[in-house]
Amino acid sequence: GNSVTQMEGPVTLSEEAFLTINCTYTATGYPSLFWYVQYPGEGLQLLLKATKADDKGSNKGFEATYRKETTSFHLEKGSVQVSDSAVYFCALTPNTGGFKTIFGAGTRLFVKA
Amino acid sequence: DTAVSQTPKYLVTQMGNDKSIKCEQNLGHDTMYWYKQDSKKFLKIMFSYNNKELIINETVPNRFSPKSPDKAHLNLHINSLELGDSAVYFCASSQGGLAGVNEQFFGPGTRLTVL
């Protein structure tokens, strides 16, 4: 079946540090891949997405590349800010269409000033 | 101009009571969802409606009953509330079933506390 595995948190970094949050997936074919972010007290919002192999999604300084060979979609940012403190969710939607998005367990990020 | 709205934002109630949460989206989307998020932030899908038709019904106690009066609304009614129902409930919507356009838009959540 389809599944998403992301690194356990919490991840604690100092401001301006480099961020990587690992995400790997299991799916048949070529699913669409997403990163969502949830700030404290809010709902999830889309951060970036990629719909085919080797695509790079980017937004707000965050990037993730769709790697079919390693079934991965790792989230990176070169220099984090305190305002990036949030919970990050990796997710996939099967390419067979359908309506069900599979979410990872979420990774909480704390950034210290 | 809120895209996905939920009411109420907070709900505190006693065990055994019945309560409802309402959701509305103004994005013109065909598909709406209910998710439950536990204290560890794990997100679990409960239901999904497409054009007012139930298309996803995960293993959820039948005390939970969704209702979609039209494409823009999806309400969640919960009977005989239990302590374990305490969580944050999120409504979401998306354009439809094509994988590449299945970006979901989430509401702000309803924090339910059962005492």
mmCIF file with all atom_site columns, C-alpha atoms in Angstrom:
data_model
loop_
_atom_site.group_PDB
_atom_site.id
_atom_site.type_symbol
_atom_site.label_atom_id
_atom_site.label_alt_id
_atom_site.label_comp_id
_atom_site.label_asym_id
_atom_site.label_entity_id
_atom_site.label_seq_id
_atom_site.pdbx_PDB_ins_code
_atom_site.Cartn_x
_atom_site.Cartn_y
_atom_site.Cartn_z
_atom_site.occupancy
_atom_site.B_iso_or_equiv
_atom_site.pdbx_formal_charge
_atom_site.auth_seq_id
_atom_site.auth_comp_id
_atom_site.auth_asym_id
_atom_site.auth_atom_id
_atom_site.pdbx_PDB_model_num
ATOM 1   C CA . GLY A 1 1   ? 0.000   0.000  0.000   1.00 0.00 ? 1   GLY A CA 1
ATOM 2   C CA . ASN A 1 2   ? 0.923   3.666  -0.071  1.00 0.00 ? 2   ASN A CA 1
ATOM 3   C CA . SER A 1 3   ? 2.812   5.126  2.865   1.00 0.00 ? 3   SER A CA 1
ATOM 4   C CA . VAL A 1 4   ? 4.982   8.066  3.902   1.00 0.00 ? 4   VAL A CA 1
ATOM 5   C CA . THR A 1 5   ? 7.781   7.934  6.455   1.00 0.00 ? 5   THR A CA 1
ATOM 6   C CA . GLN A 1 6   ? 9.425   11.074 7.759   1.00 0.00 ? 6   GLN A CA 1
ATOM 7   C CA . MET A 1 7   ? 12.074  11.626 10.370  1.00 0.00 ? 7   MET A CA 1
ATOM 8   C CA . GLU A 1 8   ? 10.948  11.844 13.948  1.00 0.00 ? 8   GLU A CA 1
ATOM 9   C CA . GLY A 1 9   ? 11.226  15.109 15.738  1.00 0.00 ? 9   GLY A CA 1
ATOM 10  C CA . PRO A 1 10  ? 11.531  17.343 17.380  1.00 0.00 ? 10  PRO A CA 1
ATOM 11  C CA . VAL A 1 11  ? 14.310  18.957 15.422  1.00 0.00 ? 11  VAL A CA 1
ATOM 12  C CA . THR A 1 12  ? 15.944  21.867 17.246  1.00 0.00 ? 12  THR A CA 1
ATOM 13  C CA . LEU A 1 13  ? 18.179  24.295 15.350  1.00 0.00 ? 13  LEU A CA 1
ATOM 14  C CA . SER A 1 14  ? 19.714  27.679 15.890  1.00 0.00 ? 14  SER A CA 1
ATOM 15  C CA . GLU A 1 15  ? 18.733  30.552 13.633  1.00 0.00 ? 15  GLU A CA 1
ATOM 16  C CA . GLU A 1 16  ? 20.556  30.532 10.267  1.00 0.00 ? 16  GLU A CA 1
ATOM 17  C CA . ALA A 1 17  ? 21.321  26.794 10.517  1.00 0.00 ? 17  ALA A CA 1
ATOM 18  C CA . PHE A 1 18  ? 20.746  24.419 7.582   1.00 0.00 ? 18  PHE A CA 1
ATOM 19  C CA . LEU A 1 19  ? 17.611  22.317 7.734   1.00 0.00 ? 19  LEU A CA 1
ATOM 20  C CA . THR A 1 20  ? 16.939  18.866 6.336   1.00 0.00 ? 20  THR A CA 1
ATOM 21  C CA . ILE A 1 21  ? 13.812  16.877 7.118   1.00 0.00 ? 21  ILE A CA 1
ATOM 22  C CA . ASN A 1 22  ? 13.901  13.449 5.528   1.00 0.00 ? 22  ASN A CA 1
ATOM 23  C CA . CYS A 1 23  ? 10.886  11.923 3.821   1.00 0.00 ? 23  CYS A CA 1
ATOM 24  C CA . THR A 1 24  ? 10.613  8.624  1.981   1.00 0.00 ? 24  THR A CA 1
ATOM 25  C CA . TYR A 1 25  ? 7.546   7.069  0.437   1.00 0.00 ? 25  TYR A CA 1
ATOM 26  C CA . THR A 1 26  ? 6.111   3.807  -0.804  1.00 0.00 ? 26  THR A CA 1
ATOM 27  C CA . ALA A 1 27  ? 3.719   3.941  -3.733  1.00 0.00 ? 27  ALA A CA 1
ATOM 28  C CA . THR A 1 28  ? 3.093   2.336  -7.080  1.00 0.00 ? 28  THR A CA 1
ATOM 29  C CA . GLY A 1 29  ? 3.788   4.430  -10.130 1.00 0.00 ? 29  GLY A CA 1
ATOM 30  C CA . TYR A 1 30  ? 4.455   8.134  -9.827  1.00 0.00 ? 30  TYR A CA 1
ATOM 31  C CA . PRO A 1 31  ? 2.524   9.785  -7.017  1.00 0.00 ? 31  PRO A CA 1
ATOM 32  C CA . SER A 1 32  ? 2.406   13.529 -6.491  1.00 0.00 ? 32  SER A CA 1
ATOM 33  C CA . LEU A 1 33  ? 4.409   14.632 -3.464  1.00 0.00 ? 33  LEU A CA 1
ATOM 34  C CA . PHE A 1 34  ? 3.744   17.497 -1.076  1.00 0.00 ? 34  PHE A CA 1
ATOM 35  C CA . TRP A 1 35  ? 5.119   19.267 1.974   1.00 0.00 ? 35  TRP A CA 1
ATOM 36  C CA . TYR A 1 36  ? 2.607   20.946 4.230   1.00 0.00 ? 36  TYR A CA 1
ATOM 37  C CA . VAL A 1 37  ? 3.419   23.213 7.182   1.00 0.00 ? 37  VAL A CA 1
ATOM 38  C CA . GLN A 1 38  ? 1.335   23.740 10.319  1.00 0.00 ? 38  GLN A CA 1
ATOM 39  C CA . TYR A 1 39  ? 2.103   26.817 12.406  1.00 0.00 ? 39  TYR A CA 1
ATOM 40  C CA . PRO A 1 40  ? 1.007   26.811 16.059  1.00 0.00 ? 40  PRO A CA 1
ATOM 41  C CA . GLY A 1 41  ? -2.758  27.038 16.435  1.00 0.00 ? 41  GLY A CA 1
ATOM 42  C CA . GLU A 1 42  ? -3.431  26.887 12.700  1.00 0.00 ? 42  GLU A CA 1
ATOM 43  C CA . GLY A 1 43  ? -4.448  24.415 10.031  1.00 0.00 ? 43  GLY A CA 1
ATOM 44  C CA . LEU A 1 44  ? -2.056  22.864 7.559   1.00 0.00 ? 44  LEU A CA 1
ATOM 45  C CA . GLN A 1 45  ? -1.071  24.836 4.479   1.00 0.00 ? 45  GLN A CA 1
ATOM 46  C CA . LEU A 1 46  ? 0.728   23.730 1.371   1.00 0.00 ? 46  LEU A CA 1
ATOM 47  C CA . LEU A 1 47  ? 4.414   24.631 1.390   1.00 0.00 ? 47  LEU A CA 1
ATOM 48  C CA . LEU A 1 48  ? 5.521   23.070 -1.895  1.00 0.00 ? 48  LEU A CA 1
ATOM 49  C CA . LYS A 1 49  ? 4.786   20.202 -4.239  1.00 0.00 ? 49  LYS A CA 1
ATOM 50  C CA . ALA A 1 50  ? 6.232   18.121 -7.096  1.00 0.00 ? 50  ALA A CA 1
ATOM 51  C CA . THR A 1 51  ? 4.236   16.031 -9.503  1.00 0.00 ? 51  THR A CA 1
ATOM 52  C CA . LYS A 1 52  ? 6.851   14.058 -11.424 1.00 0.00 ? 52  LYS A CA 1
ATOM 53  C CA . ALA A 1 53  ? 10.317  12.593 -11.024 1.00 0.00 ? 53  ALA A CA 1
ATOM 54  C CA . ASP A 1 54  ? 13.196  15.104 -10.791 1.00 0.00 ? 54  ASP A CA 1
ATOM 55  C CA . ASP A 1 55  ? 10.818  18.008 -10.263 1.00 0.00 ? 55  ASP A CA 1
ATOM 56  C CA . LYS A 1 56  ? 11.932  20.472 -7.620  1.00 0.00 ? 56  LYS A CA 1
ATOM 57  C CA . GLY A 1 57  ? 9.316   22.225 -5.549  1.00 0.00 ? 57  GLY A CA 1
ATOM 58  C CA . SER A 1 58  ? 10.297  25.473 -3.832  1.00 0.00 ? 58  SER A CA 1
ATOM 59  C CA . ASN A 1 59  ? 8.667   28.165 -1.717  1.00 0.00 ? 59  ASN A CA 1
ATOM 60  C CA . LYS A 1 60  ? 9.779   30.621 0.997   1.00 0.00 ? 60  LYS A CA 1
ATOM 61  C CA . GLY A 1 61  ? 13.386  29.395 0.764   1.00 0.00 ? 61  GLY A CA 1
ATOM 62  C CA . PHE A 1 62  ? 12.379  25.742 1.200   1.00 0.00 ? 62  PHE A CA 1
ATOM 63  C CA . GLU A 1 63  ? 13.140  23.170 -1.492  1.00 0.00 ? 63  GLU A CA 1
ATOM 64  C CA . ALA A 1 64  ? 12.456  19.488 -2.101  1.00 0.00 ? 64  ALA A CA 1
ATOM 65  C CA . THR A 1 65  ? 13.354  17.322 -5.090  1.00 0.00 ? 65  THR A CA 1
ATOM 66  C CA . TYR A 1 66  ? 11.296  14.327 -6.227  1.00 0.00 ? 66  TYR A CA 1
ATOM 67  C CA . ARG A 1 67  ? 13.761  11.427 -6.328  1.00 0.00 ? 67  ARG A CA 1
ATOM 68  C CA . LYS A 1 68  ? 12.223  8.359  -7.902  1.00 0.00 ? 68  LYS A CA 1
ATOM 69  C CA . GLU A 1 69  ? 15.354  6.231  -7.584  1.00 0.00 ? 69  GLU A CA 1
ATOM 70  C CA . THR A 1 70  ? 15.483  6.677  -3.810  1.00 0.00 ? 70  THR A CA 1
ATOM 71  C CA . THR A 1 71  ? 11.711  7.242  -3.339  1.00 0.00 ? 71  THR A CA 1
ATOM 72  C CA . SER A 1 72  ? 12.488  10.366 -1.377  1.00 0.00 ? 72  SER A CA 1
ATOM 73  C CA . PHE A 1 73  ? 11.334  13.965 -1.105  1.00 0.00 ? 73  PHE A CA 1
ATOM 74  C CA . HIS A 1 74  ? 13.564  15.556 1.532   1.00 0.00 ? 74  HIS A CA 1
ATOM 75  C CA . LEU A 1 75  ? 12.814  19.105 2.655   1.00 0.00 ? 75  LEU A CA 1
ATOM 76  C CA . GLU A 1 76  ? 15.724  21.552 2.874   1.00 0.00 ? 76  GLU A CA 1
ATOM 77  C CA . LYS A 1 77  ? 16.299  25.173 3.745   1.00 0.00 ? 77  LYS A CA 1
ATOM 78  C CA . GLY A 1 78  ? 19.651  26.897 3.746   1.00 0.00 ? 78  GLY A CA 1
ATOM 79  C CA . SER A 1 79  ? 19.087  29.278 6.656   1.00 0.00 ? 79  SER A CA 1
ATOM 80  C CA . VAL A 1 80  ? 16.163  28.819 9.041   1.00 0.00 ? 80  VAL A CA 1
ATOM 81  C CA . GLN A 1 81  ? 14.475  31.591 10.988  1.00 0.00 ? 81  GLN A CA 1
ATOM 82  C CA . VAL A 1 82  ? 12.621  31.558 14.293  1.00 0.00 ? 82  VAL A CA 1
ATOM 83  C CA . SER A 1 83  ? 9.419   32.063 12.289  1.00 0.00 ? 83  SER A CA 1
ATOM 84  C CA . ASP A 1 84  ? 9.972   28.676 10.613  1.00 0.00 ? 84  ASP A CA 1
ATOM 85  C CA . SER A 1 85  ? 9.172   26.919 13.892  1.00 0.00 ? 85  SER A CA 1
ATOM 86  C CA . ALA A 1 86  ? 6.231   24.682 13.005  1.00 0.00 ? 86  ALA A CA 1
ATOM 87  C CA . VAL A 1 87  ? 5.243   21.083 12.267  1.00 0.00 ? 87  VAL A CA 1
ATOM 88  C CA . TYR A 1 88  ? 6.093   19.865 8.767   1.00 0.00 ? 88  TYR A CA 1
ATOM 89  C CA . PHE A 1 89  ? 4.157   17.073 7.031   1.00 0.00 ? 89  PHE A CA 1
ATOM 90  C CA . CYS A 1 90  ? 5.277   15.112 3.991   1.00 0.00 ? 90  CYS A CA 1
ATOM 91  C CA . ALA A 1 91  ? 2.385   13.725 1.932   1.00 0.00 ? 91  ALA A CA 1
ATOM 92  C CA . LEU A 1 92  ? 1.578   11.898 -1.280  1.00 0.00 ? 92  LEU A CA 1
ATOM 93  C CA . THR A 1 93  ? -1.386  11.446 -3.578  1.00 0.00 ? 93  THR A CA 1
ATOM 94  C CA . PRO A 1 94  ? -1.394  8.339  -5.788  1.00 0.00 ? 94  PRO A CA 1
ATOM 95  C CA . ASN A 1 95  ? -1.149  8.944  -9.523  1.00 0.00 ? 95  ASN A CA 1
ATOM 96  C CA . THR A 1 96  ? -4.172  6.771  -10.065 1.00 0.00 ? 96  THR A CA 1
ATOM 97  C CA . GLY A 1 97  ? -6.166  9.757  -9.018  1.00 0.00 ? 97  GLY A CA 1
ATOM 98  C CA . GLY A 1 98  ? -8.597  9.313  -6.200  1.00 0.00 ? 98  GLY A CA 1
ATOM 99  C CA . PHE A 1 99  ? -9.136  11.530 -3.287  1.00 0.00 ? 99  PHE A CA 1
ATOM 100 C CA . LYS A 1 100 ? -7.015  10.187 -0.492  1.00 0.00 ? 100 LYS A CA 1
ATOM 101 C CA . THR A 1 101 ? -3.806  11.951 0.480   1.00 0.00 ? 101 THR A CA 1
ATOM 102 C CA . ILE A 1 102 ? -1.427  9.971  2.646   1.00 0.00 ? 102 ILE A CA 1
ATOM 103 C CA . PHE A 1 103 ? 0.287   12.093 5.314   1.00 0.00 ? 103 PHE A CA 1
ATOM 104 C CA . GLY A 1 104 ? 3.442   11.353 7.243   1.00 0.00 ? 104 GLY A CA 1
ATOM 105 C CA . ALA A 1 105 ? 3.465   11.622 11.020  1.00 0.00 ? 105 ALA A CA 1
ATOM 106 C CA . GLY A 1 106 ? 4.818   15.182 11.017  1.00 0.00 ? 106 GLY A CA 1
ATOM 107 C CA . THR A 1 107 ? 8.142   16.581 12.205  1.00 0.00 ? 107 THR A CA 1
ATOM 108 C CA . ARG A 1 108 ? 8.190   19.398 14.716  1.00 0.00 ? 108 ARG A CA 1
ATOM 109 C CA . LEU A 1 109 ? 10.874  22.034 14.151  1.00 0.00 ? 109 LEU A CA 1
ATOM 110 C CA . PHE A 1 110 ? 12.037  24.442 16.845  1.00 0.00 ? 110 PHE A CA 1
ATOM 111 C CA . VAL A 1 111 ? 14.333  27.289 15.812  1.00 0.00 ? 111 VAL A CA 1
ATOM 112 C CA . LYS A 1 112 ? 16.152  29.167 18.583  1.00 0.00 ? 112 LYS A CA 1
ATOM 113 C CA . ALA A 1 113 ? 17.229  32.788 18.286  1.00 0.00 ? 113 ALA A CA 1
ATOM 114 C CA . ASP B 2 1   ? -12.561 36.064 2.281   1.00 0.00 ? 1   ASP B CA 1
ATOM 115 C CA . THR B 2 2   ? -11.655 32.965 4.312   1.00 0.00 ? 2   THR B CA 1
ATOM 116 C CA . ALA B 2 3   ? -11.229 29.945 2.047   1.00 0.00 ? 3   ALA B CA 1
ATOM 117 C CA . VAL B 2 4   ? -12.185 27.154 4.464   1.00 0.00 ? 4   VAL B CA 1
ATOM 118 C CA . SER B 2 5   ? -13.938 28.098 7.674   1.00 0.00 ? 5   SER B CA 1
ATOM 119 C CA . GLN B 2 6   ? -15.011 26.007 10.642  1.00 0.00 ? 6   GLN B CA 1
ATOM 120 C CA . THR B 2 7   ? -17.218 26.704 13.606  1.00 0.00 ? 7   THR B CA 1
ATOM 121 C CA . PRO B 2 8   ? -16.783 26.600 16.489  1.00 0.00 ? 8   PRO B CA 1
ATOM 122 C CA . LYS B 2 9   ? -13.042 27.037 17.020  1.00 0.00 ? 9   LYS B CA 1
ATOM 123 C CA . TYR B 2 10  ? -13.249 25.608 20.529  1.00 0.00 ? 10  TYR B CA 1
ATOM 124 C CA . LEU B 2 11  ? -15.775 23.143 21.898  1.00 0.00 ? 11  LEU B CA 1
ATOM 125 C CA . VAL B 2 12  ? -15.801 21.957 25.502  1.00 0.00 ? 12  VAL B CA 1
ATOM 126 C CA . THR B 2 13  ? -18.486 19.490 26.482  1.00 0.00 ? 13  THR B CA 1
ATOM 127 C CA . GLN B 2 14  ? -19.353 16.631 28.817  1.00 0.00 ? 14  GLN B CA 1
ATOM 128 C CA . MET B 2 15  ? -19.141 12.941 28.059  1.00 0.00 ? 15  MET B CA 1
ATOM 129 C CA . GLY B 2 16  ? -22.321 11.581 26.543  1.00 0.00 ? 16  GLY B CA 1
ATOM 130 C CA . ASN B 2 17  ? -23.356 14.825 24.868  1.00 0.00 ? 17  ASN B CA 1
ATOM 131 C CA . ASP B 2 18  ? -24.019 15.251 21.150  1.00 0.00 ? 18  ASP B CA 1
ATOM 132 C CA . LYS B 2 19  ? -22.268 18.040 19.244  1.00 0.00 ? 19  LYS B CA 1
ATOM 133 C CA . SER B 2 20  ? -21.798 19.295 15.703  1.00 0.00 ? 20  SER B CA 1
ATOM 134 C CA . ILE B 2 21  ? -18.973 21.045 13.884  1.00 0.00 ? 21  ILE B CA 1
ATOM 135 C CA . LYS B 2 22  ? -19.679 23.009 10.729  1.00 0.00 ? 22  LYS B CA 1
ATOM 136 C CA . CYS B 2 23  ? -17.422 23.585 7.736   1.00 0.00 ? 23  CYS B CA 1
ATOM 137 C CA . GLU B 2 24  ? -17.789 25.794 4.696   1.00 0.00 ? 24  GLU B CA 1
ATOM 138 C CA . GLN B 2 25  ? -15.500 26.426 1.728   1.00 0.00 ? 25  GLN B CA 1
ATOM 139 C CA . ASN B 2 26  ? -15.763 29.231 -0.813  1.00 0.00 ? 26  ASN B CA 1
ATOM 140 C CA . LEU B 2 27  ? -13.160 27.891 -3.239  1.00 0.00 ? 27  LEU B CA 1
ATOM 141 C CA . GLY B 2 28  ? -15.606 26.149 -5.541  1.00 0.00 ? 28  GLY B CA 1
ATOM 142 C CA . HIS B 2 29  ? -14.006 22.787 -4.803  1.00 0.00 ? 29  HIS B CA 1
ATOM 143 C CA . ASP B 2 30  ? -15.774 19.489 -5.416  1.00 0.00 ? 30  ASP B CA 1
ATOM 144 C CA . THR B 2 31  ? -14.234 17.513 -2.553  1.00 0.00 ? 31  THR B CA 1
ATOM 145 C CA . MET B 2 32  ? -14.266 18.050 1.187   1.00 0.00 ? 32  MET B CA 1
ATOM 146 C CA . TYR B 2 33  ? -12.666 16.121 4.039   1.00 0.00 ? 33  TYR B CA 1
ATOM 147 C CA . TRP B 2 34  ? -12.687 15.681 7.791   1.00 0.00 ? 34  TRP B CA 1
ATOM 148 C CA . TYR B 2 35  ? -9.435  14.865 9.614   1.00 0.00 ? 35  TYR B CA 1
ATOM 149 C CA . LYS B 2 36  ? -8.721  14.164 13.272  1.00 0.00 ? 36  LYS B CA 1
ATOM 150 C CA . GLN B 2 37  ? -5.396  15.321 14.721  1.00 0.00 ? 37  GLN B CA 1
ATOM 151 C CA . ASP B 2 38  ? -4.308  13.857 18.037  1.00 0.00 ? 38  ASP B CA 1
ATOM 152 C CA . SER B 2 39  ? -2.059  15.392 20.668  1.00 0.00 ? 39  SER B CA 1
ATOM 153 C CA . LYS B 2 40  ? 1.053   14.068 18.907  1.00 0.00 ? 40  LYS B CA 1
ATOM 154 C CA . LYS B 2 41  ? -0.001  15.873 15.707  1.00 0.00 ? 41  LYS B CA 1
ATOM 155 C CA . PHE B 2 42  ? -0.794  12.636 13.878  1.00 0.00 ? 42  PHE B CA 1
ATOM 156 C CA . LEU B 2 43  ? -3.356  13.368 11.183  1.00 0.00 ? 43  LEU B CA 1
ATOM 157 C CA . LYS B 2 44  ? -5.988  10.761 10.404  1.00 0.00 ? 44  LYS B CA 1
ATOM 158 C CA . ILE B 2 45  ? -8.549  11.043 7.636   1.00 0.00 ? 45  ILE B CA 1
ATOM 159 C CA . MET B 2 46  ? -12.093 10.287 8.702   1.00 0.00 ? 46  MET B CA 1
ATOM 160 C CA . PHE B 2 47  ? -14.417 11.090 5.797   1.00 0.00 ? 47  PHE B CA 1
ATOM 161 C CA . SER B 2 48  ? -14.460 12.621 2.350   1.00 0.00 ? 48  SER B CA 1
ATOM 162 C CA . TYR B 2 49  ? -17.306 13.814 0.137   1.00 0.00 ? 49  TYR B CA 1
ATOM 163 C CA . ASN B 2 50  ? -17.158 14.511 -3.570  1.00 0.00 ? 50  ASN B CA 1
ATOM 164 C CA . ASN B 2 51  ? -20.091 16.420 -5.015  1.00 0.00 ? 51  ASN B CA 1
ATOM 165 C CA . LYS B 2 52  ? -22.130 15.565 -1.916  1.00 0.00 ? 52  LYS B CA 1
ATOM 166 C CA . GLU B 2 53  ? -21.370 11.855 -2.257  1.00 0.00 ? 53  GLU B CA 1
ATOM 167 C CA . LEU B 2 54  ? -19.476 9.965  0.450   1.00 0.00 ? 54  LEU B CA 1
ATOM 168 C CA . ILE B 2 55  ? -16.289 8.556  -1.089  1.00 0.00 ? 55  ILE B CA 1
ATOM 169 C CA . ILE B 2 56  ? -13.995 7.914  1.880   1.00 0.00 ? 56  ILE B CA 1
ATOM 170 C CA . ASN B 2 57  ? -15.228 6.434  5.122   1.00 0.00 ? 57  ASN B CA 1
ATOM 171 C CA . GLU B 2 58  ? -12.343 5.239  7.221   1.00 0.00 ? 58  GLU B CA 1
ATOM 172 C CA . THR B 2 59  ? -12.698 3.075  10.283  1.00 0.00 ? 59  THR B CA 1
ATOM 173 C CA . VAL B 2 60  ? -14.526 5.575  12.415  1.00 0.00 ? 60  VAL B CA 1
ATOM 174 C CA . PRO B 2 61  ? -17.115 4.787  15.126  1.00 0.00 ? 61  PRO B CA 1
ATOM 175 C CA . ASN B 2 62  ? -20.630 5.177  13.825  1.00 0.00 ? 62  ASN B CA 1
ATOM 176 C CA . ARG B 2 63  ? -21.165 7.834  16.488  1.00 0.00 ? 63  ARG B CA 1
ATOM 177 C CA . PHE B 2 64  ? -19.565 10.125 13.908  1.00 0.00 ? 64  PHE B CA 1
ATOM 178 C CA . SER B 2 65  ? -21.844 11.106 11.050  1.00 0.00 ? 65  SER B CA 1
ATOM 179 C CA . PRO B 2 66  ? -20.898 13.524 8.293   1.00 0.00 ? 66  PRO B CA 1
ATOM 180 C CA . LYS B 2 67  ? -23.482 15.459 6.333   1.00 0.00 ? 67  LYS B CA 1
ATOM 181 C CA . SER B 2 68  ? -22.992 17.416 3.136   1.00 0.00 ? 68  SER B CA 1
ATOM 182 C CA . PRO B 2 69  ? -26.036 19.545 2.271   1.00 0.00 ? 69  PRO B CA 1
ATOM 183 C CA . ASP B 2 70  ? -24.226 20.970 -0.750  1.00 0.00 ? 70  ASP B CA 1
ATOM 184 C CA . LYS B 2 71  ? -20.747 21.022 -2.282  1.00 0.00 ? 71  LYS B CA 1
ATOM 185 C CA . ALA B 2 72  ? -19.662 23.983 -0.171  1.00 0.00 ? 72  ALA B CA 1
ATOM 186 C CA . HIS B 2 73  ? -20.571 22.517 3.205   1.00 0.00 ? 73  HIS B CA 1
ATOM 187 C CA . LEU B 2 74  ? -19.552 19.446 5.156   1.00 0.00 ? 74  LEU B CA 1
ATOM 188 C CA . ASN B 2 75  ? -20.689 19.139 8.741   1.00 0.00 ? 75  ASN B CA 1
ATOM 189 C CA . LEU B 2 76  ? -19.673 16.586 11.346  1.00 0.00 ? 76  LEU B CA 1
ATOM 190 C CA . HIS B 2 77  ? -22.076 15.376 14.002  1.00 0.00 ? 77  HIS B CA 1
ATOM 191 C CA . ILE B 2 78  ? -20.832 13.358 16.955  1.00 0.00 ? 78  ILE B CA 1
ATOM 192 C CA . ASN B 2 79  ? -23.172 11.416 19.232  1.00 0.00 ? 79  ASN B CA 1
ATOM 193 C CA . SER B 2 80  ? -22.459 10.218 22.753  1.00 0.00 ? 80  SER B CA 1
ATOM 194 C CA . LEU B 2 81  ? -19.099 11.929 23.055  1.00 0.00 ? 81  LEU B CA 1
ATOM 195 C CA . GLU B 2 82  ? -16.279 10.017 24.760  1.00 0.00 ? 82  GLU B CA 1
ATOM 196 C CA . LEU B 2 83  ? -13.038 11.164 26.383  1.00 0.00 ? 83  LEU B CA 1
ATOM 197 C CA . GLY B 2 84  ? -11.067 9.704  23.473  1.00 0.00 ? 84  GLY B CA 1
ATOM 198 C CA . ASP B 2 85  ? -12.828 12.011 21.051  1.00 0.00 ? 85  ASP B CA 1
ATOM 199 C CA . SER B 2 86  ? -10.838 14.943 22.425  1.00 0.00 ? 86  SER B CA 1
ATOM 200 C CA . ALA B 2 87  ? -8.677  16.172 19.551  1.00 0.00 ? 87  ALA B CA 1
ATOM 201 C CA . VAL B 2 88  ? -8.428  18.883 16.938  1.00 0.00 ? 88  VAL B CA 1
ATOM 202 C CA . TYR B 2 89  ? -10.728 18.299 13.968  1.00 0.00 ? 89  TYR B CA 1
ATOM 203 C CA . PHE B 2 90  ? -9.797  19.795 10.618  1.00 0.00 ? 90  PHE B CA 1
ATOM 204 C CA . CYS B 2 91  ? -11.967 20.309 7.607   1.00 0.00 ? 91  CYS B CA 1
ATOM 205 C CA . ALA B 2 92  ? -10.259 20.527 4.202   1.00 0.00 ? 92  ALA B CA 1
ATOM 206 C CA . SER B 2 93  ? -11.207 20.837 0.563   1.00 0.00 ? 93  SER B CA 1
ATOM 207 C CA . SER B 2 94  ? -9.584  20.090 -2.788  1.00 0.00 ? 94  SER B CA 1
ATOM 208 C CA . GLN B 2 95  ? -10.441 20.414 -6.434  1.00 0.00 ? 95  GLN B CA 1
ATOM 209 C CA . GLY B 2 96  ? -10.894 16.729 -7.047  1.00 0.00 ? 96  GLY B CA 1
ATOM 210 C CA . GLY B 2 97  ? -9.392  13.379 -7.787  1.00 0.00 ? 97  GLY B CA 1
ATOM 211 C CA . LEU B 2 98  ? -6.558  14.197 -10.160 1.00 0.00 ? 98  LEU B CA 1
ATOM 212 C CA . ALA B 2 99  ? -3.305  13.577 -8.308  1.00 0.00 ? 99  ALA B CA 1
ATOM 213 C CA . GLY B 2 100 ? -1.550  16.669 -9.510  1.00 0.00 ? 100 GLY B CA 1
ATOM 214 C CA . VAL B 2 101 ? -4.275  19.020 -8.424  1.00 0.00 ? 101 VAL B CA 1
ATOM 215 C CA . ASN B 2 102 ? -5.156  17.399 -5.157  1.00 0.00 ? 102 ASN B CA 1
ATOM 216 C CA . GLU B 2 103 ? -3.656  20.164 -3.066  1.00 0.00 ? 103 GLU B CA 1
ATOM 217 C CA . GLN B 2 104 ? -5.753  20.403 0.059   1.00 0.00 ? 104 GLN B CA 1
ATOM 218 C CA . PHE B 2 105 ? -6.849  23.604 1.734   1.00 0.00 ? 105 PHE B CA 1
ATOM 219 C CA . PHE B 2 106 ? -7.375  23.287 5.471   1.00 0.00 ? 106 PHE B CA 1
ATOM 220 C CA . GLY B 2 107 ? -9.610  25.129 7.859   1.00 0.00 ? 107 GLY B CA 1
ATOM 221 C CA . PRO B 2 108 ? -8.268  26.541 11.141  1.00 0.00 ? 108 PRO B CA 1
ATOM 222 C CA . GLY B 2 109 ? -9.421  23.530 13.154  1.00 0.00 ? 109 GLY B CA 1
ATOM 223 C CA . THR B 2 110 ? -11.892 22.890 15.972  1.00 0.00 ? 110 THR B CA 1
ATOM 224 C CA . ARG B 2 111 ? -10.384 21.911 19.300  1.00 0.00 ? 111 ARG B CA 1
ATOM 225 C CA . LEU B 2 112 ? -12.801 19.515 20.974  1.00 0.00 ? 112 LEU B CA 1
ATOM 226 C CA . THR B 2 113 ? -12.364 18.784 24.673  1.00 0.00 ? 113 THR B CA 1
ATOM 227 C CA . VAL B 2 114 ? -14.554 16.149 26.274  1.00 0.00 ? 114 VAL B CA 1
ATOM 228 C CA . LEU B 2 115 ? -14.680 16.275 30.081  1.00 0.00 ? 115 LEU B CA 1
#
